[in-house]
mmCIF file of C-alpha atoms and ligand atoms in Angstrom:
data_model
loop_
_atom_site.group_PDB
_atom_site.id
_atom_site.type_symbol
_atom_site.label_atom_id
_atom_site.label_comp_id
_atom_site.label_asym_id
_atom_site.label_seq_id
_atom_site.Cartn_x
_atom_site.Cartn_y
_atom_site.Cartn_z
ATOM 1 C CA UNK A 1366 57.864 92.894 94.976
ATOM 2 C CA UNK A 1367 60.425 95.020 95.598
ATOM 3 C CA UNK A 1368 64.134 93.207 94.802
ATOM 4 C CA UNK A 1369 66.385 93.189 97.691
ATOM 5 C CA UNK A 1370 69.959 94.040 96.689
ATOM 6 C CA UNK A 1371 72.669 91.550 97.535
ATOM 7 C CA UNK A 1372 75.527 93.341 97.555
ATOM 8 C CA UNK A 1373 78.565 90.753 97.816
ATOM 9 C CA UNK A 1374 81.360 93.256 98.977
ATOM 10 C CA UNK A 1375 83.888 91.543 100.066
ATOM 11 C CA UNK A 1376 85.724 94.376 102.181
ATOM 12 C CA UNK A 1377 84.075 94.190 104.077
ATOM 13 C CA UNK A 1378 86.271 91.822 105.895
ATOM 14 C CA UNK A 1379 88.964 94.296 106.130
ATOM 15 C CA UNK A 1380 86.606 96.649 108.244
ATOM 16 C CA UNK A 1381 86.773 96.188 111.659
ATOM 17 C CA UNK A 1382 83.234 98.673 112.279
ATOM 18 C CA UNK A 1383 81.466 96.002 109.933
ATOM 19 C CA UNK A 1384 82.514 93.067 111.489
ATOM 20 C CA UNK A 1385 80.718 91.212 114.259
ATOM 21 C CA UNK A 1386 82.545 91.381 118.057
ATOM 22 C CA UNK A 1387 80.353 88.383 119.563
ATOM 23 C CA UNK A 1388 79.329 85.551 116.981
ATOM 24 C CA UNK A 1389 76.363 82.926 118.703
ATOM 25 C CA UNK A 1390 76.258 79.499 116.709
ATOM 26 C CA UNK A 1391 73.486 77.115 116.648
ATOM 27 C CA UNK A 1392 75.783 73.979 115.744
ATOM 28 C CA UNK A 1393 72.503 71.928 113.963
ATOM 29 C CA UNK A 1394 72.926 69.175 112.003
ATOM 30 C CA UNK A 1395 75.891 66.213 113.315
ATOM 31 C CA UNK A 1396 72.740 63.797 113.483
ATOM 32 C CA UNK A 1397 71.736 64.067 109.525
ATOM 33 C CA UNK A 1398 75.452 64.331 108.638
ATOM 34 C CA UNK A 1399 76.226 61.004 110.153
ATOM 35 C CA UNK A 1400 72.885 59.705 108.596
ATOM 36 C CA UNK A 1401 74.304 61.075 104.832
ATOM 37 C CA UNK A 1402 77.546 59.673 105.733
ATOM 38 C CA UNK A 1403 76.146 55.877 106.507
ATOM 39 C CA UNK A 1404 77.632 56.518 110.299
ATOM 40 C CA UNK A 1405 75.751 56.076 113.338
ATOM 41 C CA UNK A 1406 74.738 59.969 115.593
ATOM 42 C CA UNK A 1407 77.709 59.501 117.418
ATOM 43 C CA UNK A 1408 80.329 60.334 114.999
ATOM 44 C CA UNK A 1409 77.868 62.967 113.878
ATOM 45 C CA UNK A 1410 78.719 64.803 117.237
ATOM 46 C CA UNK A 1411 82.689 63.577 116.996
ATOM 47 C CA UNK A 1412 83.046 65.246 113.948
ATOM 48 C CA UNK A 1413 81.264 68.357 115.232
ATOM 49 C CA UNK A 1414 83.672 68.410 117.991
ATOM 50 C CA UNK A 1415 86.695 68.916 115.189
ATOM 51 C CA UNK A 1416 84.771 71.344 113.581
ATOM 52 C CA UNK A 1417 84.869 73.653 116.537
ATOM 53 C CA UNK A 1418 88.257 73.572 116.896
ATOM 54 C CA UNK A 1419 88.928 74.729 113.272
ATOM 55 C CA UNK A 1420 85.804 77.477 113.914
ATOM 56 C CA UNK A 1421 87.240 78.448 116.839
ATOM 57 C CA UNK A 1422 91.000 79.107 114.946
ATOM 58 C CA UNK A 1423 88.958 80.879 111.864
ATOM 59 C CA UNK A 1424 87.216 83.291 114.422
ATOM 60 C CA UNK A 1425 90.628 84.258 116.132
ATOM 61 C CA UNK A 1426 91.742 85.094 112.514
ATOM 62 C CA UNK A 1427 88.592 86.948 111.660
ATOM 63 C CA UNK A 1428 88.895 88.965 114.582
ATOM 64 C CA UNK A 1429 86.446 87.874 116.540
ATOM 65 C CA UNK A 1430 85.974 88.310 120.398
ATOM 66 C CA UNK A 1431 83.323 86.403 121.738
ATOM 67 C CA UNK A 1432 81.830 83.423 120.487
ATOM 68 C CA UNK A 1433 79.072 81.648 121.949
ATOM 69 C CA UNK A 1434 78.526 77.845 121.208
ATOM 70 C CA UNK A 1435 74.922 76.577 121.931
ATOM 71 C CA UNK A 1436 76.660 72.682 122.728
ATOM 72 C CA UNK A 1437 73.013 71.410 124.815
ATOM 73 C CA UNK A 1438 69.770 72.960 125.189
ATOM 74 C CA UNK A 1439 67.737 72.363 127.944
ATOM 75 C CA UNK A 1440 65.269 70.286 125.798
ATOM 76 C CA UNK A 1441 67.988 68.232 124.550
ATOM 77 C CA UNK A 1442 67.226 66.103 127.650
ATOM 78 C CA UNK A 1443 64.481 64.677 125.769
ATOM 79 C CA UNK A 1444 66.740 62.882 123.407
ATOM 80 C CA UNK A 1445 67.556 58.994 124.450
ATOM 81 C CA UNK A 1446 69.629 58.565 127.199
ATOM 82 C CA UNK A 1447 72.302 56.438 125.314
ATOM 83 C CA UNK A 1448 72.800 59.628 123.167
ATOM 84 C CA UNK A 1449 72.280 62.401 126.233
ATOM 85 C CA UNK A 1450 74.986 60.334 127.873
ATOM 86 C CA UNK A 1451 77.232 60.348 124.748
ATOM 87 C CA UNK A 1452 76.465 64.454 124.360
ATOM 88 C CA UNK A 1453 78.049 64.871 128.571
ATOM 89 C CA UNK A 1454 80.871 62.135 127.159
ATOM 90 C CA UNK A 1455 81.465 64.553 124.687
ATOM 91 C CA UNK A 1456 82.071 67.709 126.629
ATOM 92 C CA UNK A 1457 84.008 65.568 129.180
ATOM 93 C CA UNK A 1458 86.597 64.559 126.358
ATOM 94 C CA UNK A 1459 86.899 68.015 124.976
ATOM 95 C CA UNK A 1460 87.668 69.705 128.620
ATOM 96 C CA UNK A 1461 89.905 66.818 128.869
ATOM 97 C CA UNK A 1462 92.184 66.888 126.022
ATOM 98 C CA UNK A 1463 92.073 70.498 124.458
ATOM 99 C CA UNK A 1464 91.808 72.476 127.956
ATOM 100 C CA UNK A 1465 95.706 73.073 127.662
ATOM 101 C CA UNK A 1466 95.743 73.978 123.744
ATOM 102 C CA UNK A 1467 92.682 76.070 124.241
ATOM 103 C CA UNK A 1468 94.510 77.772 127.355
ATOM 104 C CA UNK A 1469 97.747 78.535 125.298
ATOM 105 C CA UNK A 1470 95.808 80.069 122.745
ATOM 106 C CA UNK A 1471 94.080 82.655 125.227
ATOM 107 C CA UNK A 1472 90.835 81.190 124.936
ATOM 108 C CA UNK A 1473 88.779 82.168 127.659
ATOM 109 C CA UNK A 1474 86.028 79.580 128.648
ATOM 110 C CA UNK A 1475 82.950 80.332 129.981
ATOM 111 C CA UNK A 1476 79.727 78.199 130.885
ATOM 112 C CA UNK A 1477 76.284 79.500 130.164
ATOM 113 C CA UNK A 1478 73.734 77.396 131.244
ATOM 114 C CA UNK A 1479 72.353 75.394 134.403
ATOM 115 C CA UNK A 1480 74.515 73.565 136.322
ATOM 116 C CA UNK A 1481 71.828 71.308 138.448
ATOM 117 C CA UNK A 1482 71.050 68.425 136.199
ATOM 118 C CA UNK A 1483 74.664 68.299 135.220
ATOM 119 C CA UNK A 1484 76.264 65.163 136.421
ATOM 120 C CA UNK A 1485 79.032 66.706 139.550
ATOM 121 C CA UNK A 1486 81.990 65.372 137.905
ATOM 122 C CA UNK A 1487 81.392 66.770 135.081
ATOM 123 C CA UNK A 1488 80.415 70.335 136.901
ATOM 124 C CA UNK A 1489 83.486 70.245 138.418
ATOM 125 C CA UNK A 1490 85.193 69.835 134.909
ATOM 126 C CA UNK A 1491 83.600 72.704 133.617
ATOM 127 C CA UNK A 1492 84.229 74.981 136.811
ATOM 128 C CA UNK A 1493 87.692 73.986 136.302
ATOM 129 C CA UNK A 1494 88.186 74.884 133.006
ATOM 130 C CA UNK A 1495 86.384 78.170 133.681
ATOM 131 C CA UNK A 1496 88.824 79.019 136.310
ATOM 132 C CA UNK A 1497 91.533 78.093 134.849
ATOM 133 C CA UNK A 1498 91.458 80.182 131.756
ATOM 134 C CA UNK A 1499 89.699 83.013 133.250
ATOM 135 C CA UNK A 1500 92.191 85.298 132.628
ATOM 136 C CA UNK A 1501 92.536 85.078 129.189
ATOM 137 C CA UNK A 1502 91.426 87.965 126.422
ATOM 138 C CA UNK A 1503 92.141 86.313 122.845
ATOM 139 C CA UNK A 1504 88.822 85.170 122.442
ATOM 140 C CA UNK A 1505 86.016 84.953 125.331
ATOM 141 C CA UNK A 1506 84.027 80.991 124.892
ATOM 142 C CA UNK A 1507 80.671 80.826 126.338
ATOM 143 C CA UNK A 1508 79.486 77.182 126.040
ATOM 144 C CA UNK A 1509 75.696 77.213 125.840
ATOM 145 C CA UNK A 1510 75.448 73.786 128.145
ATOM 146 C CA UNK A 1511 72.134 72.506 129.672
ATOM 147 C CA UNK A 1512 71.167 76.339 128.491
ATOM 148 C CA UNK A 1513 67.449 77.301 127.512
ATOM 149 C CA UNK A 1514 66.592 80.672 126.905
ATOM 150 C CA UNK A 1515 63.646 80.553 129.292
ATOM 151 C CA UNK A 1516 65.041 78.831 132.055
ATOM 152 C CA UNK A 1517 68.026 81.424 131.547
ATOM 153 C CA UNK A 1518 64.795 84.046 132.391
ATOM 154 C CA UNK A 1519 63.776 82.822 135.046
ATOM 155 C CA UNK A 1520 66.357 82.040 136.540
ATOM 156 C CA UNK A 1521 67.456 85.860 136.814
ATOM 157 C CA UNK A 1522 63.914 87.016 137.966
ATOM 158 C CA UNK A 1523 64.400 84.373 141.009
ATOM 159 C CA UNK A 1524 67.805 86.275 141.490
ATOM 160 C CA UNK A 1525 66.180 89.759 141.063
ATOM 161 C CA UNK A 1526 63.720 88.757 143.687
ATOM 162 C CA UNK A 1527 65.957 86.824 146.324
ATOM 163 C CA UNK A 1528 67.994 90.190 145.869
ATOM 164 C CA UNK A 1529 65.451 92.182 146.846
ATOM 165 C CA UNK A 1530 65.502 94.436 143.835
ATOM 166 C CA UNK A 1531 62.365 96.950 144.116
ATOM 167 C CA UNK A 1532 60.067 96.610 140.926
ATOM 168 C CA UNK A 1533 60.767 100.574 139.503
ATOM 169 C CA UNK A 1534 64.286 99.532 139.532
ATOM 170 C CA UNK A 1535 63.612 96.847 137.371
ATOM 171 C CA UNK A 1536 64.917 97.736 133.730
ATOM 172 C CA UNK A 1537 65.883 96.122 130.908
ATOM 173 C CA UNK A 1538 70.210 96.831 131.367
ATOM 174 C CA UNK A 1539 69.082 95.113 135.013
ATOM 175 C CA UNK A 1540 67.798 92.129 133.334
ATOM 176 C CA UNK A 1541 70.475 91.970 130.808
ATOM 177 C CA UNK A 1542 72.709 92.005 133.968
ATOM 178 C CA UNK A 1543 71.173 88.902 135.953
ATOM 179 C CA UNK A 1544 71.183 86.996 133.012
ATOM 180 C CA UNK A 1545 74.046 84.105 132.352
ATOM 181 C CA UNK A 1546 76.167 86.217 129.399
ATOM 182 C CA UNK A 1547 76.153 89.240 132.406
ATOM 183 C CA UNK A 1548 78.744 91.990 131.293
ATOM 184 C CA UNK A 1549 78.942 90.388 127.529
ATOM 185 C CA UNK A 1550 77.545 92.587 124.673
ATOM 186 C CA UNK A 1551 74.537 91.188 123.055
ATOM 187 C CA UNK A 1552 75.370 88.473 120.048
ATOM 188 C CA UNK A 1553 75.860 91.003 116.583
ATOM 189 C CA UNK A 1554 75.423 87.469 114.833
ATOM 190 C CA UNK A 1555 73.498 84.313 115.400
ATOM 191 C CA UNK A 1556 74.168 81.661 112.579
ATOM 192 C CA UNK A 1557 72.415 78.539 112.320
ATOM 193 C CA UNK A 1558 73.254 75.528 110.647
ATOM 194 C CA UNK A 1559 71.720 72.490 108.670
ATOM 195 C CA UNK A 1560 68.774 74.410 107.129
ATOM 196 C CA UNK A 1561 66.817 74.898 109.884
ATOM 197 C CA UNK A 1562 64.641 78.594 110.646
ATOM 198 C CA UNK A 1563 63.873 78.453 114.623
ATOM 199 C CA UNK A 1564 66.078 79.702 117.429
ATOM 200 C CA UNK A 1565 65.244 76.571 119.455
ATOM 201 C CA UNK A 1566 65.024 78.685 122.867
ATOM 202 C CA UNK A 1567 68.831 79.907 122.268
ATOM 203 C CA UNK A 1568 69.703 83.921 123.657
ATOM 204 C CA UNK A 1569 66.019 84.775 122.908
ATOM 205 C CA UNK A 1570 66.568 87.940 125.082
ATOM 206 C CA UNK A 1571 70.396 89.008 123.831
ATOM 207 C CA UNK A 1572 69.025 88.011 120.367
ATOM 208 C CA UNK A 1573 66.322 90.968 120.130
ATOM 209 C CA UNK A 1574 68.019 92.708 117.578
ATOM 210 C CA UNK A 1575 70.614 90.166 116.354
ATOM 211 C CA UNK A 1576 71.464 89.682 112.817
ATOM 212 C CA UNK A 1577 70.475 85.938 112.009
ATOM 213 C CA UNK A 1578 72.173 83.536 109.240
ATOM 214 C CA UNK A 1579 70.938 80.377 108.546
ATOM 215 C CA UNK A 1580 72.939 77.944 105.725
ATOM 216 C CA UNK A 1581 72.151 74.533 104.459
ATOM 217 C CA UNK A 1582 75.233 72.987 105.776
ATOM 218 C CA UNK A 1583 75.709 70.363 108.443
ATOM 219 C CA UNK A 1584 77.734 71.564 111.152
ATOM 220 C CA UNK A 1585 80.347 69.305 110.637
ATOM 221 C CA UNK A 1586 80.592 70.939 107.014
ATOM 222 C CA UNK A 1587 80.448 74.590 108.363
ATOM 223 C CA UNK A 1588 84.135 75.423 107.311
ATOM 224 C CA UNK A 1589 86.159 78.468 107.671
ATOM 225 C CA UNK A 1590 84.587 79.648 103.869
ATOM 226 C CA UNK A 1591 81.237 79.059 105.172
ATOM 227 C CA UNK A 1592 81.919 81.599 108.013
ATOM 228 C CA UNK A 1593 83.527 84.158 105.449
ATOM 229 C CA UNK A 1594 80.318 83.951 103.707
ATOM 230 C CA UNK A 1595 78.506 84.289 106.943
ATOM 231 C CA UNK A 1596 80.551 87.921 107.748
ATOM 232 C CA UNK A 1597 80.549 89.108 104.068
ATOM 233 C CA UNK A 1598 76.491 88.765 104.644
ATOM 234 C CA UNK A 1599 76.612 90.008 107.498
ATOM 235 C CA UNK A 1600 78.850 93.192 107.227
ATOM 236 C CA UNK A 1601 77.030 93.787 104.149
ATOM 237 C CA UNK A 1602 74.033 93.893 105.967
ATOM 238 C CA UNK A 1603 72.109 97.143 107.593
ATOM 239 C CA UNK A 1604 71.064 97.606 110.655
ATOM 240 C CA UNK A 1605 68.993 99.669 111.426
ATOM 241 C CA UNK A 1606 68.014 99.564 115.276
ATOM 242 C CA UNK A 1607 64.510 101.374 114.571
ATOM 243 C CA UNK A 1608 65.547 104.203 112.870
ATOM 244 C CA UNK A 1609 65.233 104.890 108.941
ATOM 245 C CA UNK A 1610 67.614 104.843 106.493
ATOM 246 C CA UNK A 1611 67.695 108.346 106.144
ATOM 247 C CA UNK A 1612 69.070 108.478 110.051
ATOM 248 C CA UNK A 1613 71.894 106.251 109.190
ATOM 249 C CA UNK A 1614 72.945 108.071 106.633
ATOM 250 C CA UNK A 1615 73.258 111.165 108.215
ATOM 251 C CA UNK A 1616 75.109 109.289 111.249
HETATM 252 C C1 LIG B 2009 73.361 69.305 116.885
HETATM 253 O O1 LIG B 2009 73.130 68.278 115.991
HETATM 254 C C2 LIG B 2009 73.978 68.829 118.164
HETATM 255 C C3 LIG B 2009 73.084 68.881 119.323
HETATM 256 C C4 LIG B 2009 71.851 69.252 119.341
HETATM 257 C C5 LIG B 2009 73.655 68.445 120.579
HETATM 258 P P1 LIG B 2009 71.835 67.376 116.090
HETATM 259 O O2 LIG B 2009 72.155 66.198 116.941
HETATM 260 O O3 LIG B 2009 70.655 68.141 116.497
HETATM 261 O O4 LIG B 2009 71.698 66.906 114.570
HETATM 262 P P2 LIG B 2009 70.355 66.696 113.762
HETATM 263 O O5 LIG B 2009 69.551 67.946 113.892
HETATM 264 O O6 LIG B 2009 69.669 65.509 114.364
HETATM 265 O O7 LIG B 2009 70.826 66.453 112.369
HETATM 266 C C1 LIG B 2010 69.459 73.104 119.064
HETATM 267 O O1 LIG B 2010 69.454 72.042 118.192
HETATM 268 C C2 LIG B 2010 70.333 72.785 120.238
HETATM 269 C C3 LIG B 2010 71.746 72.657 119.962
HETATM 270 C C4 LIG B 2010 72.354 72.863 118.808
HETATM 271 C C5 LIG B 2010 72.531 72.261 121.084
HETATM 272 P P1 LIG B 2010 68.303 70.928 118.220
HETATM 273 O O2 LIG B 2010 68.596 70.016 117.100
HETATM 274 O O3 LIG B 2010 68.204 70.329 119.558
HETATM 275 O O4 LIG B 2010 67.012 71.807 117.942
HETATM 276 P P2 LIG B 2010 65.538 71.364 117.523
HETATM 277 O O5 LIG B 2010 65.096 70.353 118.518
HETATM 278 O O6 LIG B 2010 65.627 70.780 116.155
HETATM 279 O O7 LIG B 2010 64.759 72.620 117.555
HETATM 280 MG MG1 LIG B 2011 69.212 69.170 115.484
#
């Protein structure tokens, strides 16, 4: 087997180039928290909820532009509806009481995601909040909410069609364009918490040729070290894009 060299260089912090612009989290893993703790799912998802706040600070200090929060997936409908209801509770209490922190601190919101199934209070929350920081550039938030990869698909080939798009004009910078994350760059970084190796239907188009992290820790746990760990993997990382190593080289 041929050893892979881990190269722990931590400067690579202090390089812009080797840093990621748009970070994509899987948050995985309030459920079995709250289980370790001896606390019921609930406070699981509470304590998830702080945790983004204190991600969310880290990434402005790191740099970071765009970071994109997968919060529901489409499939997370399947869950029990005491706990569904809690997860729209959830997003109803964070719009409510950090909308005017998040504002001040140039956080742009954005919703990715399908808004029929969403309860219309609660659409009208988000909307809100959307508008109402849109014109902020500190750091661009895409909430992944009622979001599936899939549905995200097909939902842009409906639009392609009802636009009457002819098929030979159909390329991939089109599709990119249709989909929710529109005039975003692709993710550089998806990181995944709580152990798990799937992408659960998250950016499985804008992911083609992200760089994926996965670490053992609950989201809750995911701290601001866990995330330096996370860039100092991922900036010493190469990507290649296709090409050899020999190309990059001479680059
Ligand atoms: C992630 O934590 C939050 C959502 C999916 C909404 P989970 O609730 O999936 O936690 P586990 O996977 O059961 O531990
Ligand atoms: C993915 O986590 C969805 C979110 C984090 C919102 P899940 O916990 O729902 O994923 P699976 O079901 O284990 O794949
Ligand atoms: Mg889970």
């Amino acid at each position: 087997m041929i050893p892979v060299a881990k190269t722990e260089n931590n400067d690579v912090l202090s390089l812009p180039e080797r840093m990621p612009r748009h970070i994509a989290i899987i948050m995985d893993g309030n459920g079995r928290w709250a289980k370790s703790h001896g606390l019921p799912r609930t406070e699981g998802h509470r304590q998830g909820t702080e945790n983004l706040r204190r991600i969310l600070k880290s990434c402005v200090e790191f740099g970071v532009e765009i970071l994109t929060i997968y919060a529901f997936s489409t499939e997370n409908w399947n869950r029990p509806p005491l706990e569904v209801r809690m997860l729209m509770r959830i997003l109803e209490m964070v719009i409510d009481r950090e909308l005017k922190e998040l504002n001040e601190n140039g956080v742009q919101i954005r919703h990715i995601g399908e808004m029929q199934g969403i309860a219309p209070v609660l659409q009208k929350k988000i909307q809100y909040a959307c508008d109402y920081t849109k014109n902020n550039t500190r750091l661009i938030l895409n909430v992944a909410f009622n979001y599936g990869g899939r549905d995200e698909i097909v939902h842009a080939v409906r639009h392609i069609i009802q636009d009457g798009i002819p098929a030979d004009q159909v390329t991939e910078e089109l599709i990119s364009s249709y989909l929710y994350t529109g005039d975003l760059p692709d993710p550089d970084l998806i990181i995944r918490t709580s152990g798990e190796l799937r992408v659960s239907n998250f950016l499985i188009w804008q992911g083609a040729y992200s760089e994926y992290y996965a670490t053992s820790a609950y989201w809750p746990d995911f701290d601001k070290e866990e995330l330096r760990k996370a860039l100092v993997e991922y900036g010493n990382r190469k990507r290649r894009f296709g090409k050899t190593d020999e190309q990059l080289e001479d680059e």
